[in-house]
Amino acid sequence: SQLAEENPWALSVHEGESVTVNCSYKTSITALQWYRQKSGEGPAQLILIRSNEREKRNGRLRATLDTSSQSSSLSITATRCEDTAVYFCAPSGGSNYKLTFGKGTLLTVTP
Amino acid sequence: ETAVFQTPNYHVTQVGNEVSFNCKQTLGHDTMYWYKQDSKKLLKIMFSYNNKQLIVNETVPRRFSPQSSDKAHLNLRIKSVEPEDSAVYLCASRGLGGRDAETLYFGSGTRLTVL
């Protein structure tokens, strides 16, 4: 079974709007990572938020983490067409370090 | 800036053939991975090598075999491909310290189509 799951499965917004992707996970973590994968590329990390942090920002991106409910969110403000991608959350920690990903949220930003 | 290089970008082959994919990282990392991404974008880890030693080997068919000549290279060979092997194969690397200890750096993938 999946250790992490993003929702919704897909989102569509217009440029300039804000959007939030949610993540629930089922394992103990040392950190929660968010990755973005654009078409034809591999995933690239956006934000890494540690288990003792509740919020982390990176430009237009803001991630939150609630370890008590095992959930996280990624918000993007002032979206741009180039934000169109699949967004993954990945809980990290544990032995052998196998980073597992959720199924992803497909975000489409239209002009 | 790309630091994990995969070749080829695409490969089309027929059932039963053998294929090999190459991956090289220039980040000086010690750990490298192969992931398989299906048509629904689900990413599944296949193998992980640390300094040429296999440390993670998920349940994958025996026709898949990773090959590492040094810590900067991790190739993937598939003997006798099957239709279900059609997917994007992603190589990644991870460092030892600081943020790199938890961040995976991915290549752009090799898309395999089995006819």
Tab-separated table of C-alpha atoms in Angstrom:
chain	number	residue	atom	x	y	z
A	1	SER	CA	0.000	0.000	0.000
A	2	GLN	CA	1.088	3.575	-0.600
A	3	LEU	CA	2.827	5.359	2.255
A	4	ALA	CA	1.746	8.733	0.957
A	5	GLU	CA	-1.194	10.039	-0.979
A	6	GLU	CA	-1.809	13.430	-2.547
A	7	ASN	CA	-5.195	14.918	-3.159
A	8	PRO	CA	-6.923	15.965	-5.215
A	9	TRP	CA	-5.889	13.786	-8.118
A	10	ALA	CA	-5.997	16.757	-10.473
A	11	LEU	CA	-6.426	20.522	-10.289
A	12	SER	CA	-6.937	23.177	-12.892
A	13	VAL	CA	-6.544	26.902	-12.201
A	14	HIS	CA	-6.032	30.109	-14.112
A	15	GLU	CA	-2.789	32.012	-13.986
A	16	GLY	CA	-2.546	34.227	-10.940
A	17	GLU	CA	-4.771	32.078	-8.757
A	18	SER	CA	-3.575	30.254	-5.663
A	19	VAL	CA	-3.757	26.514	-5.244
A	20	THR	CA	-3.183	23.959	-2.500
A	21	VAL	CA	-2.242	20.307	-2.762
A	22	ASN	CA	-2.696	18.078	0.255
A	23	CYS	CA	-0.755	15.035	1.345
A	24	SER	CA	-1.447	12.335	3.909
A	25	TYR	CA	1.200	9.833	4.910
A	26	LYS	CA	1.341	6.645	6.943
A	27	THR	CA	4.852	6.356	8.347
A	28	SER	CA	7.133	7.976	10.879
A	29	ILE	CA	9.237	10.674	9.305
A	30	THR	CA	12.299	12.788	9.791
A	31	ALA	CA	11.123	15.070	6.988
A	32	LEU	CA	8.457	15.460	4.323
A	33	GLN	CA	9.528	16.393	0.829
A	34	TRP	CA	7.602	17.927	-2.026
A	35	TYR	CA	8.704	17.301	-5.597
A	36	ARG	CA	7.504	18.638	-8.908
A	37	GLN	CA	7.732	16.805	-12.201
A	38	LYS	CA	7.263	18.694	-15.429
A	39	SER	CA	6.506	16.903	-18.656
A	40	GLY	CA	9.573	15.124	-20.040
A	41	GLU	CA	11.633	15.716	-16.909
A	42	GLY	CA	12.442	13.869	-13.723
A	43	PRO	CA	11.031	15.012	-10.375
A	44	ALA	CA	12.798	17.928	-8.712
A	45	GLN	CA	12.586	18.795	-5.052
A	46	LEU	CA	10.694	21.951	-4.171
A	47	ILE	CA	10.671	21.950	-0.399
A	48	LEU	CA	11.941	19.748	2.397
A	49	ILE	CA	10.190	20.346	5.711
A	50	ARG	CA	11.582	18.631	8.786
A	51	SER	CA	9.443	16.856	11.337
A	52	ASN	CA	10.053	19.579	13.942
A	53	GLU	CA	8.919	22.339	11.562
A	54	ARG	CA	5.333	23.382	10.974
A	55	GLU	CA	5.827	25.630	7.977
A	56	LYS	CA	8.452	26.232	5.297
A	57	ARG	CA	8.504	28.759	2.495
A	58	ASN	CA	10.339	28.931	-0.792
A	59	GLY	CA	9.360	31.916	-2.886
A	60	ARG	CA	5.742	31.433	-3.979
A	61	LEU	CA	5.625	28.030	-2.329
A	62	ARG	CA	4.552	27.316	1.222
A	63	ALA	CA	4.530	23.896	2.823
A	64	THR	CA	2.932	22.980	6.123
A	65	LEU	CA	3.375	19.869	8.199
A	66	ASP	CA	1.194	18.423	10.929
A	67	THR	CA	2.833	15.314	12.339
A	68	SER	CA	-0.062	14.618	14.705
A	69	SER	CA	-2.456	14.121	11.803
A	70	GLN	CA	0.299	12.903	9.450
A	71	SER	CA	-0.580	15.461	6.846
A	72	SER	CA	1.099	18.155	4.821
A	73	SER	CA	0.073	20.762	2.311
A	74	LEU	CA	1.796	22.636	-0.472
A	75	SER	CA	0.401	25.990	-1.497
A	76	ILE	CA	1.401	27.935	-4.570
A	77	THR	CA	0.463	31.589	-4.848
A	78	ALA	CA	0.262	33.634	-8.034
A	79	THR	CA	0.425	30.534	-10.207
A	80	ARG	CA	2.082	30.652	-13.615
A	81	CYS	CA	1.681	28.459	-16.675
A	82	GLU	CA	5.119	26.987	-15.964
A	83	ASP	CA	3.789	25.615	-12.664
A	84	THR	CA	1.897	23.041	-14.729
A	85	ALA	CA	3.283	19.723	-13.508
A	86	VAL	CA	2.656	16.699	-11.329
A	87	TYR	CA	3.292	17.375	-7.647
A	88	PHE	CA	4.418	14.571	-5.344
A	89	CYS	CA	4.861	14.352	-1.613
A	90	ALA	CA	7.432	11.961	-0.191
A	91	PRO	CA	7.807	11.146	3.495
A	92	SER	CA	11.456	10.514	4.318
A	93	GLY	CA	13.292	8.772	7.153
A	94	GLY	CA	13.990	5.243	8.249
A	95	SER	CA	16.642	2.690	7.383
A	96	ASN	CA	18.012	2.012	3.908
A	97	TYR	CA	16.485	5.278	2.908
A	98	LYS	CA	13.911	4.205	0.345
A	99	LEU	CA	12.099	7.386	-0.633
A	100	THR	CA	8.541	6.547	-1.620
A	101	PHE	CA	6.206	8.852	-3.468
A	102	GLY	CA	2.484	9.290	-3.627
A	103	LYS	CA	0.631	9.008	-6.923
A	104	GLY	CA	0.859	12.735	-7.467
A	105	THR	CA	-1.470	15.627	-8.174
A	106	LEU	CA	-1.629	16.904	-11.728
A	107	LEU	CA	-1.811	20.696	-11.671
A	108	THR	CA	-2.730	22.500	-14.856
A	109	VAL	CA	-2.379	26.272	-14.978
A	110	THR	CA	-4.053	27.948	-17.942
A	111	PRO	CA	-3.582	31.516	-19.204
B	1	GLU	CA	21.160	22.448	-14.059
B	2	THR	CA	21.164	18.737	-14.922
B	3	ALA	CA	23.680	16.689	-13.005
B	4	VAL	CA	22.170	13.232	-13.493
B	5	PHE	CA	22.442	12.109	-17.078
B	6	GLN	CA	20.489	9.271	-18.603
B	7	THR	CA	20.801	7.683	-22.019
B	8	PRO	CA	18.964	6.990	-24.187
B	9	ASN	CA	15.971	9.321	-23.832
B	10	TYR	CA	13.721	6.880	-25.666
B	11	HIS	CA	13.937	3.265	-26.680
B	12	VAL	CA	11.485	1.181	-28.679
B	13	THR	CA	12.000	-2.543	-28.844
B	14	GLN	CA	10.185	-5.806	-29.285
B	15	VAL	CA	9.204	-8.410	-26.750
B	16	GLY	CA	12.088	-10.708	-25.896
B	17	ASN	CA	14.894	-8.294	-26.716
B	18	GLU	CA	17.562	-7.139	-24.273
B	19	VAL	CA	17.990	-3.452	-23.448
B	20	SER	CA	20.429	-1.437	-21.391
B	21	PHE	CA	20.042	2.026	-19.944
B	22	ASN	CA	22.859	4.192	-18.684
B	23	CYS	CA	23.024	6.690	-15.844
B	24	LYS	CA	25.827	8.938	-14.712
B	25	GLN	CA	25.843	11.539	-11.954
B	26	THR	CA	28.375	14.330	-11.603
B	27	LEU	CA	27.365	15.391	-8.097
B	28	GLY	CA	29.911	13.256	-6.270
B	29	HIS	CA	27.090	11.372	-4.529
B	30	ASP	CA	27.519	7.907	-3.074
B	31	THR	CA	24.016	6.526	-3.510
B	32	MET	CA	22.151	5.962	-6.753
B	33	TYR	CA	18.692	4.617	-7.526
B	34	TRP	CA	16.533	3.267	-10.285
B	35	TYR	CA	12.822	4.046	-10.197
B	36	LYS	CA	10.112	2.866	-12.564
B	37	GLN	CA	7.293	5.278	-13.421
B	38	ASP	CA	4.187	3.841	-15.007
B	39	SER	CA	1.697	5.544	-17.291
B	40	LYS	CA	-0.250	6.827	-14.267
B	41	LYS	CA	2.884	8.565	-12.944
B	42	LEU	CA	3.280	6.137	-10.049
B	43	LEU	CA	6.949	6.002	-9.012
B	44	LYS	CA	8.294	2.725	-7.664
B	45	ILE	CA	11.804	2.174	-6.402
B	46	MET	CA	13.589	-0.752	-8.007
B	47	PHE	CA	17.198	-0.700	-6.828
B	48	SER	CA	19.572	1.354	-4.765
B	49	TYR	CA	23.364	1.238	-4.771
B	50	ASN	CA	25.708	2.828	-2.253
B	51	ASN	CA	29.296	3.149	-3.469
B	52	LYS	CA	28.873	0.220	-5.884
B	53	GLN	CA	27.153	-1.985	-3.303
B	54	LEU	CA	23.523	-3.039	-3.700
B	55	ILE	CA	21.581	-1.879	-0.628
B	56	VAL	CA	17.974	-1.958	-1.799
B	57	ASN	CA	16.487	-4.516	-4.131
B	58	GLU	CA	12.737	-4.318	-4.327
B	59	THR	CA	10.691	-7.166	-5.687
B	60	VAL	CA	11.395	-6.873	-9.376
B	61	PRO	CA	11.520	-9.648	-11.983
B	62	ARG	CA	14.878	-11.378	-12.383
B	63	ARG	CA	15.201	-10.080	-15.930
B	64	PHE	CA	16.121	-6.704	-14.407
B	65	SER	CA	19.717	-6.333	-13.287
B	66	PRO	CA	21.525	-3.194	-12.157
B	67	GLN	CA	25.200	-2.736	-12.915
B	68	SER	CA	27.570	-0.328	-11.199
B	69	SER	CA	31.179	0.208	-12.294
B	70	ASP	CA	31.825	3.036	-9.848
B	71	LYS	CA	29.781	5.251	-7.571
B	72	ALA	CA	29.063	7.718	-10.367
B	73	HIS	CA	27.509	5.174	-12.723
B	74	LEU	CA	24.507	2.919	-12.369
B	75	ASN	CA	23.178	1.125	-15.411
B	76	LEU	CA	20.097	-1.027	-15.801
B	77	ARG	CA	19.858	-4.071	-18.004
B	78	ILE	CA	16.629	-5.819	-18.889
B	79	LYS	CA	16.899	-9.273	-20.415
B	80	SER	CA	14.000	-10.395	-22.555
B	81	VAL	CA	11.676	-7.424	-22.141
B	82	GLU	CA	7.936	-7.901	-21.611
B	83	PRO	CA	5.076	-5.548	-22.586
B	84	GLU	CA	4.580	-4.576	-18.929
B	85	ASP	CA	8.123	-3.214	-18.889
B	86	SER	CA	6.928	-0.249	-20.940
B	87	ALA	CA	7.471	2.710	-18.635
B	88	VAL	CA	9.792	5.590	-17.865
B	89	TYR	CA	12.902	4.533	-15.971
B	90	LEU	CA	14.308	7.252	-13.756
B	91	CYS	CA	17.763	7.320	-12.257
B	92	ALA	CA	18.456	9.360	-9.134
B	93	SER	CA	21.320	10.078	-6.780
B	94	ARG	CA	21.638	11.143	-3.169
B	95	GLY	CA	24.497	12.647	-1.192
B	96	LEU	CA	25.774	12.060	2.336
B	97	GLY	CA	25.524	15.261	4.271
B	98	GLY	CA	23.295	18.228	4.815
B	99	ARG	CA	20.274	18.647	2.619
B	100	ASP	CA	21.770	16.279	0.029
B	101	ALA	CA	21.446	13.469	2.551
B	102	GLU	CA	17.700	13.380	1.982
B	103	THR	CA	17.195	14.964	-1.417
B	104	LEU	CA	16.995	12.835	-4.526
B	105	TYR	CA	18.326	14.318	-7.747
B	106	PHE	CA	16.692	12.752	-10.763
B	107	GLY	CA	17.685	12.411	-14.379
B	108	SER	CA	15.161	13.120	-17.108
B	109	GLY	CA	14.375	9.439	-17.605
B	110	THR	CA	14.443	6.827	-20.331
B	111	ARG	CA	11.075	6.022	-21.885
B	112	LEU	CA	10.885	2.368	-22.884
B	113	THR	CA	8.202	1.132	-25.259
B	114	VAL	CA	7.879	-2.601	-25.769
B	115	LEU	CA	5.933	-3.634	-28.852
